[in-house]
Short mmCIF file of N, CA, C and O in Angstrom, two decimals:
data_model
loop_
_atom_site.label_atom_id
_atom_site.label_comp_id
_atom_site.label_asym_id
_atom_site.label_seq_id
_atom_site.Cartn_x
_atom_site.Cartn_y
_atom_site.Cartn_z
N MET A 1 100.52 89.52 90.47
CA MET A 1 100.11 88.22 90.96
C MET A 1 100.34 87.19 89.86
O MET A 1 99.90 87.38 88.73
N HIS A 2 101.02 86.12 90.20
CA HIS A 2 101.26 85.04 89.25
C HIS A 2 100.25 83.93 89.51
O HIS A 2 100.03 83.54 90.65
N ILE A 3 99.63 83.44 88.45
CA ILE A 3 98.63 82.39 88.56
C ILE A 3 99.11 81.17 87.79
O ILE A 3 99.44 81.26 86.60
N GLU A 4 99.14 80.05 88.47
CA GLU A 4 99.45 78.76 87.85
C GLU A 4 98.12 78.06 87.62
O GLU A 4 97.31 77.94 88.54
N THR A 5 97.88 77.61 86.39
CA THR A 5 96.62 76.94 86.07
C THR A 5 96.78 75.43 86.21
O THR A 5 97.75 74.85 85.73
N HIS A 6 95.81 74.81 86.90
CA HIS A 6 95.76 73.36 87.05
C HIS A 6 94.41 72.87 86.55
O HIS A 6 93.38 73.51 86.80
N HIS A 7 94.41 71.75 85.86
CA HIS A 7 93.17 71.12 85.43
C HIS A 7 93.00 69.86 86.25
O HIS A 7 93.81 68.94 86.15
N ILE A 8 91.95 69.86 87.09
CA ILE A 8 91.73 68.77 88.05
C ILE A 8 90.34 68.21 87.82
O ILE A 8 89.33 68.87 88.10
N ASN A 9 90.26 67.00 87.27
CA ASN A 9 88.97 66.34 87.04
C ASN A 9 87.98 67.26 86.31
O ASN A 9 86.83 67.40 86.73
N GLY A 10 88.43 67.90 85.27
CA GLY A 10 87.57 68.75 84.47
C GLY A 10 87.32 70.14 85.05
O GLY A 10 86.52 70.90 84.53
N ILE A 11 88.00 70.47 86.13
CA ILE A 11 87.85 71.78 86.77
C ILE A 11 89.12 72.59 86.54
O ILE A 11 90.23 72.08 86.69
N LYS A 12 88.95 73.84 86.19
CA LYS A 12 90.08 74.75 85.99
C LYS A 12 90.35 75.48 87.30
O LYS A 12 89.52 76.26 87.77
N ALA A 13 91.51 75.19 87.90
CA ALA A 13 91.86 75.77 89.20
C ALA A 13 93.01 76.75 89.05
O ALA A 13 93.97 76.51 88.32
N ALA A 14 92.91 77.86 89.78
CA ALA A 14 93.95 78.89 89.79
C ALA A 14 94.74 78.77 91.08
O ALA A 14 94.18 78.89 92.17
N GLU A 15 96.04 78.52 90.95
CA GLU A 15 96.92 78.53 92.12
C GLU A 15 97.63 79.88 92.15
O GLU A 15 98.29 80.26 91.19
N ILE A 16 97.49 80.59 93.26
CA ILE A 16 98.19 81.86 93.44
C ILE A 16 99.61 81.53 93.86
O ILE A 16 99.83 80.87 94.87
N VAL A 17 100.59 81.98 93.07
CA VAL A 17 101.99 81.69 93.34
C VAL A 17 102.72 83.01 93.55
O VAL A 17 103.02 83.72 92.60
N MET A 18 102.97 83.33 94.81
CA MET A 18 103.72 84.53 95.16
C MET A 18 104.12 84.43 96.63
O MET A 18 103.65 83.55 97.34
N ASP A 19 104.97 85.33 97.07
CA ASP A 19 105.47 85.27 98.43
C ASP A 19 104.78 86.23 99.39
O ASP A 19 104.81 86.03 100.59
N GLU A 20 104.17 87.29 98.87
CA GLU A 20 103.61 88.28 99.78
C GLU A 20 102.15 87.98 100.14
O GLU A 20 101.47 87.21 99.47
N ILE A 21 101.68 88.62 101.19
CA ILE A 21 100.29 88.49 101.63
C ILE A 21 99.40 89.26 100.67
O ILE A 21 99.63 90.44 100.40
N ILE A 22 98.36 88.59 100.16
CA ILE A 22 97.43 89.25 99.25
C ILE A 22 95.99 89.19 99.78
O ILE A 22 95.11 89.80 99.21
N LEU A 23 95.79 88.44 100.84
CA LEU A 23 94.44 88.28 101.37
C LEU A 23 94.42 88.71 102.83
O LEU A 23 94.86 87.99 103.72
N ARG A 24 93.93 89.95 103.04
CA ARG A 24 93.87 90.53 104.39
C ARG A 24 92.45 90.86 104.82
O ARG A 24 92.16 90.89 106.00
N THR A 25 91.60 91.17 103.86
CA THR A 25 90.26 91.67 104.16
C THR A 25 89.22 90.96 103.29
O THR A 25 89.56 90.33 102.28
N THR A 26 87.97 91.14 103.67
CA THR A 26 86.87 90.61 102.87
C THR A 26 86.88 91.22 101.47
O THR A 26 86.65 90.52 100.48
N ALA A 27 87.17 92.50 101.39
CA ALA A 27 87.21 93.17 100.08
C ALA A 27 88.28 92.55 99.18
O ALA A 27 88.05 92.34 97.99
N GLU A 28 89.46 92.26 99.75
CA GLU A 28 90.51 91.62 98.95
C GLU A 28 90.09 90.22 98.53
O GLU A 28 90.40 89.77 97.42
N GLY A 29 89.37 89.52 99.40
CA GLY A 29 88.85 88.20 99.05
C GLY A 29 87.87 88.27 97.90
O GLY A 29 87.92 87.47 96.96
N LEU A 30 86.97 89.25 97.95
CA LEU A 30 86.00 89.44 96.86
C LEU A 30 86.68 89.83 95.56
O LEU A 30 86.30 89.35 94.48
N ASP A 31 87.69 90.68 95.64
CA ASP A 31 88.44 91.07 94.43
C ASP A 31 89.11 89.86 93.81
O ASP A 31 89.06 89.68 92.58
N LEU A 32 89.74 89.05 94.64
CA LEU A 32 90.42 87.84 94.14
C LEU A 32 89.41 86.89 93.51
O LEU A 32 89.61 86.41 92.39
N LEU A 33 88.32 86.66 94.20
CA LEU A 33 87.28 85.77 93.72
C LEU A 33 86.72 86.25 92.38
O LEU A 33 86.64 85.49 91.42
N GLY A 34 86.36 87.53 92.32
CA GLY A 34 85.80 88.07 91.08
C GLY A 34 86.78 88.05 89.93
O GLY A 34 86.43 87.67 88.81
N ASN A 35 88.01 88.43 90.20
CA ASN A 35 89.05 88.45 89.18
C ASN A 35 89.23 87.06 88.57
O ASN A 35 89.24 86.91 87.34
N LEU A 36 89.35 86.06 89.42
CA LEU A 36 89.61 84.71 88.92
C LEU A 36 88.37 84.08 88.30
O LEU A 36 88.46 83.34 87.32
N TYR A 37 87.20 84.40 88.82
CA TYR A 37 85.96 83.91 88.24
C TYR A 37 85.83 84.42 86.79
O TYR A 37 85.51 83.66 85.88
N TYR A 38 86.08 85.70 86.60
CA TYR A 38 85.94 86.27 85.26
C TYR A 38 87.04 85.82 84.31
O TYR A 38 86.92 85.99 83.10
N GLN A 39 88.10 85.21 84.85
CA GLN A 39 89.12 84.61 83.99
C GLN A 39 88.78 83.15 83.68
O GLN A 39 89.55 82.46 83.02
N GLY A 40 87.64 82.68 84.17
CA GLY A 40 87.18 81.34 83.83
C GLY A 40 87.62 80.24 84.78
O GLY A 40 87.49 79.06 84.45
N PHE A 41 88.09 80.61 85.96
CA PHE A 41 88.51 79.59 86.93
C PHE A 41 87.32 79.10 87.75
O PHE A 41 86.40 79.87 88.04
N ASP A 42 87.37 77.82 88.11
CA ASP A 42 86.30 77.18 88.87
C ASP A 42 86.69 76.92 90.33
O ASP A 42 85.84 76.51 91.13
N LYS A 43 87.96 77.11 90.64
CA LYS A 43 88.47 76.83 91.99
C LYS A 43 89.71 77.69 92.21
O LYS A 43 90.45 77.96 91.26
N ILE A 44 89.92 78.08 93.47
CA ILE A 44 91.10 78.88 93.80
C ILE A 44 91.94 78.14 94.83
O ILE A 44 91.41 77.61 95.81
N ILE A 45 93.23 78.11 94.58
CA ILE A 45 94.20 77.51 95.51
C ILE A 45 95.11 78.63 95.97
O ILE A 45 95.74 79.31 95.15
N ILE A 46 95.17 78.82 97.28
CA ILE A 46 96.02 79.86 97.84
C ILE A 46 96.85 79.27 98.97
O ILE A 46 96.39 78.36 99.67
N HIS A 47 98.05 79.75 99.11
CA HIS A 47 98.95 79.23 100.15
C HIS A 47 98.80 80.04 101.43
O HIS A 47 98.51 81.24 101.39
N LYS A 48 99.00 79.38 102.53
CA LYS A 48 98.91 80.01 103.85
C LYS A 48 99.76 81.27 103.93
O LYS A 48 99.33 82.27 104.52
N ARG A 49 100.91 81.26 103.30
CA ARG A 49 101.81 82.42 103.35
C ARG A 49 101.23 83.66 102.69
O ARG A 49 101.69 84.77 102.91
N ASN A 50 100.19 83.47 101.87
CA ASN A 50 99.56 84.59 101.16
C ASN A 50 98.36 85.18 101.91
O ASN A 50 97.69 86.07 101.40
N ILE A 51 98.11 84.65 103.10
CA ILE A 51 96.95 85.08 103.89
C ILE A 51 97.44 85.70 105.19
O ILE A 51 98.34 85.16 105.84
N THR A 52 96.84 86.80 105.58
CA THR A 52 97.22 87.46 106.83
C THR A 52 97.14 86.48 108.01
O THR A 52 96.19 85.69 108.08
N PRO A 53 98.10 86.52 108.91
CA PRO A 53 98.04 85.65 110.09
C PRO A 53 96.77 85.86 110.92
O PRO A 53 96.29 84.93 111.57
N ASP A 54 96.19 87.06 110.87
CA ASP A 54 94.95 87.32 111.60
C ASP A 54 93.80 86.44 111.14
O ASP A 54 92.86 86.18 111.89
N PHE A 55 93.86 85.97 109.91
CA PHE A 55 92.84 85.07 109.36
C PHE A 55 92.72 83.83 110.24
O PHE A 55 91.63 83.31 110.46
N PHE A 56 93.85 83.34 110.72
CA PHE A 56 93.89 82.09 111.47
C PHE A 56 93.60 82.26 112.95
O PHE A 56 93.59 81.30 113.70
N ASP A 57 93.35 83.50 113.37
CA ASP A 57 92.86 83.79 114.72
C ASP A 57 91.35 83.99 114.57
O ASP A 57 90.90 85.07 114.19
N LEU A 58 90.59 82.96 114.84
CA LEU A 58 89.16 83.00 114.55
C LEU A 58 88.42 84.12 115.28
O LEU A 58 87.37 84.56 114.84
N LYS A 59 88.98 84.59 116.38
CA LYS A 59 88.34 85.67 117.13
C LYS A 59 88.26 86.97 116.32
O LYS A 59 87.40 87.80 116.58
N THR A 60 89.12 87.14 115.34
CA THR A 60 89.09 88.36 114.53
C THR A 60 87.89 88.39 113.58
O THR A 60 87.49 89.46 113.13
N GLY A 61 87.35 87.23 113.25
CA GLY A 61 86.22 87.15 112.32
C GLY A 61 86.60 87.24 110.86
O GLY A 61 85.75 87.12 109.98
N ILE A 62 87.89 87.46 110.58
CA ILE A 62 88.33 87.62 109.19
C ILE A 62 88.07 86.35 108.39
O ILE A 62 87.54 86.41 107.27
N ALA A 63 88.42 85.20 108.95
CA ALA A 63 88.23 83.94 108.22
C ALA A 63 86.76 83.72 107.89
O ALA A 63 86.41 83.41 106.75
N GLY A 64 85.90 83.91 108.87
CA GLY A 64 84.47 83.72 108.63
C GLY A 64 83.93 84.64 107.56
O GLY A 64 83.16 84.21 106.70
N ASP A 65 84.33 85.90 107.62
CA ASP A 65 83.84 86.87 106.63
C ASP A 65 84.31 86.53 105.22
O ASP A 65 83.52 86.56 104.27
N ILE A 66 85.59 86.20 105.08
CA ILE A 66 86.14 85.90 103.76
C ILE A 66 85.57 84.58 103.22
O ILE A 66 85.11 84.51 102.08
N LEU A 67 85.56 83.56 104.06
CA LEU A 67 85.10 82.25 103.60
C LEU A 67 83.61 82.24 103.29
O LEU A 67 83.16 81.52 102.40
N GLN A 68 82.86 83.07 103.98
CA GLN A 68 81.43 83.19 103.69
C GLN A 68 81.21 83.69 102.26
O GLN A 68 80.32 83.23 101.56
N LYS A 69 82.05 84.60 101.81
CA LYS A 69 81.93 85.12 100.45
C LYS A 69 82.23 84.02 99.42
O LYS A 69 81.54 83.91 98.41
N PHE A 70 83.26 83.22 99.68
CA PHE A 70 83.58 82.14 98.74
C PHE A 70 82.44 81.13 98.68
O PHE A 70 82.09 80.64 97.62
N ALA A 71 81.84 80.84 99.83
CA ALA A 71 80.71 79.91 99.87
C ALA A 71 79.48 80.53 99.19
O ALA A 71 78.80 79.86 98.41
N GLN A 72 79.22 81.80 99.46
CA GLN A 72 78.08 82.50 98.90
C GLN A 72 78.13 82.51 97.37
O GLN A 72 77.11 82.33 96.71
N TYR A 73 79.31 82.72 96.82
CA TYR A 73 79.47 82.77 95.37
C TYR A 73 79.86 81.42 94.78
O TYR A 73 80.18 81.33 93.59
N GLN A 74 79.82 80.39 95.61
CA GLN A 74 80.07 79.01 95.20
C GLN A 74 81.39 78.84 94.45
O GLN A 74 81.46 78.16 93.43
N MET A 75 82.43 79.50 94.97
CA MET A 75 83.78 79.35 94.42
C MET A 75 84.59 78.52 95.42
O MET A 75 84.93 79.00 96.50
N PRO A 76 84.87 77.26 95.09
CA PRO A 76 85.67 76.44 96.00
C PRO A 76 87.05 77.07 96.24
O PRO A 76 87.66 77.62 95.33
N LEU A 77 87.49 76.96 97.48
CA LEU A 77 88.77 77.51 97.90
C LEU A 77 89.56 76.45 98.63
O LEU A 77 89.02 75.78 99.52
N VAL A 78 90.82 76.31 98.26
CA VAL A 78 91.73 75.40 98.95
C VAL A 78 92.87 76.23 99.50
O VAL A 78 93.49 77.01 98.77
N ILE A 79 93.14 76.05 100.79
CA ILE A 79 94.25 76.74 101.44
C ILE A 79 95.30 75.70 101.75
O ILE A 79 95.03 74.71 102.42
N VAL A 80 96.52 75.92 101.24
CA VAL A 80 97.62 74.96 101.37
C VAL A 80 98.62 75.47 102.40
O VAL A 80 99.07 76.62 102.32
N GLY A 81 98.97 74.61 103.35
CA GLY A 81 99.98 75.00 104.33
C GLY A 81 100.03 74.06 105.51
O GLY A 81 99.25 73.11 105.62
N ASP A 82 100.96 74.34 106.41
CA ASP A 82 101.12 73.56 107.64
C ASP A 82 100.31 74.25 108.74
O ASP A 82 100.71 75.30 109.24
N PHE A 83 99.21 73.67 109.09
CA PHE A 83 98.33 74.26 110.10
C PHE A 83 98.58 73.69 111.48
O PHE A 83 97.96 74.13 112.45
N SER A 84 99.50 72.74 111.58
CA SER A 84 99.82 72.14 112.88
C SER A 84 100.57 73.12 113.77
O SER A 84 100.68 72.90 114.98
N THR A 85 101.06 74.21 113.20
CA THR A 85 101.81 75.20 113.98
C THR A 85 100.88 76.05 114.86
O THR A 85 101.35 76.75 115.74
N PHE A 86 99.58 75.97 114.62
CA PHE A 86 98.62 76.74 115.40
C PHE A 86 98.17 75.94 116.62
O PHE A 86 97.87 74.76 116.52
N ASP A 87 98.10 76.61 117.77
CA ASP A 87 97.71 75.96 119.01
C ASP A 87 96.21 75.98 119.26
O ASP A 87 95.74 75.34 120.18
N SER A 88 95.46 76.68 118.46
CA SER A 88 94.03 76.89 118.69
C SER A 88 93.21 75.63 118.38
O SER A 88 93.16 75.17 117.25
N LYS A 89 92.56 75.12 119.41
CA LYS A 89 91.67 73.97 119.22
C LYS A 89 90.50 74.37 118.32
O LYS A 89 90.10 73.59 117.45
N SER A 90 89.98 75.58 118.51
CA SER A 90 88.85 76.01 117.69
C SER A 90 89.24 76.10 116.21
O SER A 90 88.44 75.76 115.34
N LEU A 91 90.47 76.54 115.92
CA LEU A 91 90.92 76.59 114.52
C LEU A 91 91.04 75.17 113.96
O LEU A 91 90.59 74.91 112.84
N HIS A 92 91.61 74.26 114.72
CA HIS A 92 91.74 72.88 114.25
C HIS A 92 90.37 72.25 114.04
O HIS A 92 90.15 71.52 113.06
N ASP A 93 89.42 72.54 114.91
CA ASP A 93 88.05 72.05 114.73
C ASP A 93 87.42 72.66 113.48
O ASP A 93 86.74 71.96 112.73
N PHE A 94 87.65 73.95 113.26
CA PHE A 94 87.14 74.64 112.09
C PHE A 94 87.69 74.00 110.81
O PHE A 94 86.94 73.75 109.85
N ILE A 95 88.98 73.74 110.80
CA ILE A 95 89.61 73.11 109.64
C ILE A 95 89.03 71.71 109.41
O ILE A 95 88.69 71.33 108.28
N PHE A 96 88.88 70.95 110.49
CA PHE A 96 88.32 69.60 110.40
C PHE A 96 86.92 69.64 109.79
O PHE A 96 86.61 68.87 108.88
N GLU A 97 86.08 70.54 110.29
CA GLU A 97 84.70 70.64 109.79
C GLU A 97 84.68 71.13 108.34
O GLU A 97 83.89 70.64 107.53
N SER A 98 85.53 72.09 108.01
CA SER A 98 85.59 72.59 106.63
C SER A 98 85.97 71.48 105.66
O SER A 98 85.43 71.41 104.56
N ASN A 99 86.89 70.65 106.08
CA ASN A 99 87.37 69.59 105.19
C ASN A 99 86.36 68.47 104.96
O ASN A 99 86.56 67.63 104.09
N LYS A 100 85.27 68.48 105.70
CA LYS A 100 84.20 67.50 105.47
C LYS A 100 83.42 67.85 104.20
O LYS A 100 82.79 66.99 103.61
N GLY A 101 83.45 69.12 103.83
CA GLY A 101 82.72 69.57 102.65
C GLY A 101 83.63 69.72 101.45
O GLY A 101 84.80 69.36 101.48
N LYS A 102 83.09 70.32 100.41
CA LYS A 102 83.86 70.50 99.17
C LYS A 102 84.11 71.97 98.86
O LYS A 102 84.84 72.29 97.94
N GLN A 103 83.52 72.88 99.64
CA GLN A 103 83.60 74.30 99.33
C GLN A 103 84.91 74.93 99.80
O GLN A 103 85.58 75.63 99.05
N ILE A 104 85.28 74.70 101.07
CA ILE A 104 86.49 75.26 101.66
C ILE A 104 87.30 74.11 102.23
O ILE A 104 86.81 73.37 103.08
N ASN A 105 88.54 73.95 101.75
CA ASN A 105 89.39 72.86 102.24
C ASN A 105 90.76 73.38 102.61
O ASN A 105 91.27 74.32 102.02
N PHE A 106 91.33 72.75 103.61
CA PHE A 106 92.67 73.05 104.09
C PHE A 106 93.49 71.78 103.87
O PHE A 106 93.10 70.71 104.34
N VAL A 107 94.61 71.90 103.17
CA VAL A 107 95.47 70.75 102.89
C VAL A 107 96.91 71.10 103.22
O VAL A 107 97.29 72.27 103.25
N SER A 108 97.71 70.06 103.44
CA SER A 108 99.12 70.26 103.80
C SER A 108 99.99 70.55 102.60
O SER A 108 100.93 71.35 102.67
N THR A 109 99.71 69.89 101.47
CA THR A 109 100.57 70.03 100.30
C THR A 109 99.73 70.24 99.03
O THR A 109 98.58 69.79 98.96
N LEU A 110 100.33 70.88 98.07
CA LEU A 110 99.67 71.10 96.79
C LEU A 110 99.32 69.78 96.11
O LEU A 110 98.29 69.67 95.45
N SER A 111 100.16 68.77 96.28
CA SER A 111 99.92 67.49 95.62
C SER A 111 98.60 66.85 96.07
O SER A 111 98.00 66.06 95.35
N GLU A 112 98.11 67.21 97.25
CA GLU A 112 96.81 66.70 97.71
C GLU A 112 95.67 67.28 96.88
O GLU A 112 94.59 66.69 96.81
N VAL A 113 95.90 68.39 96.24
CA VAL A 113 94.87 69.07 95.45
C VAL A 113 94.94 68.68 94.00
O VAL A 113 93.93 68.44 93.35
N VAL A 114 96.14 68.61 93.46
CA VAL A 114 96.33 68.43 92.01
C VAL A 114 96.68 66.99 91.64
O VAL A 114 97.36 66.75 90.67
N LYS A 115 96.15 66.05 92.37
CA LYS A 115 96.41 64.63 92.12
C LYS A 115 96.05 64.24 90.71
O LYS A 115 95.08 64.63 90.17
#
């Protein structure tokens, strides 16, 4: 796993830079969170391409389970990608509500995060 470090307003953020899926289960989410936390990161940036497509089907419960862990351990998570390709109104509503807070955010481009 390649990690790109970004410093954003005094916060050390880890951007996961790779092409394969690394986030499929709650356990993998916890491993990622713990690994990066112990490396001193305050925020995690992951690209949509690195997350199982099942995550974006809210009926599977994968998104809720994984995101609950990030919220529970107070590790902000930013997911970067084009979410307009999904037809699910519930997913778009979920993204809209998530983006109202600071814990879990969905953005279209990396530049929205590392301004």
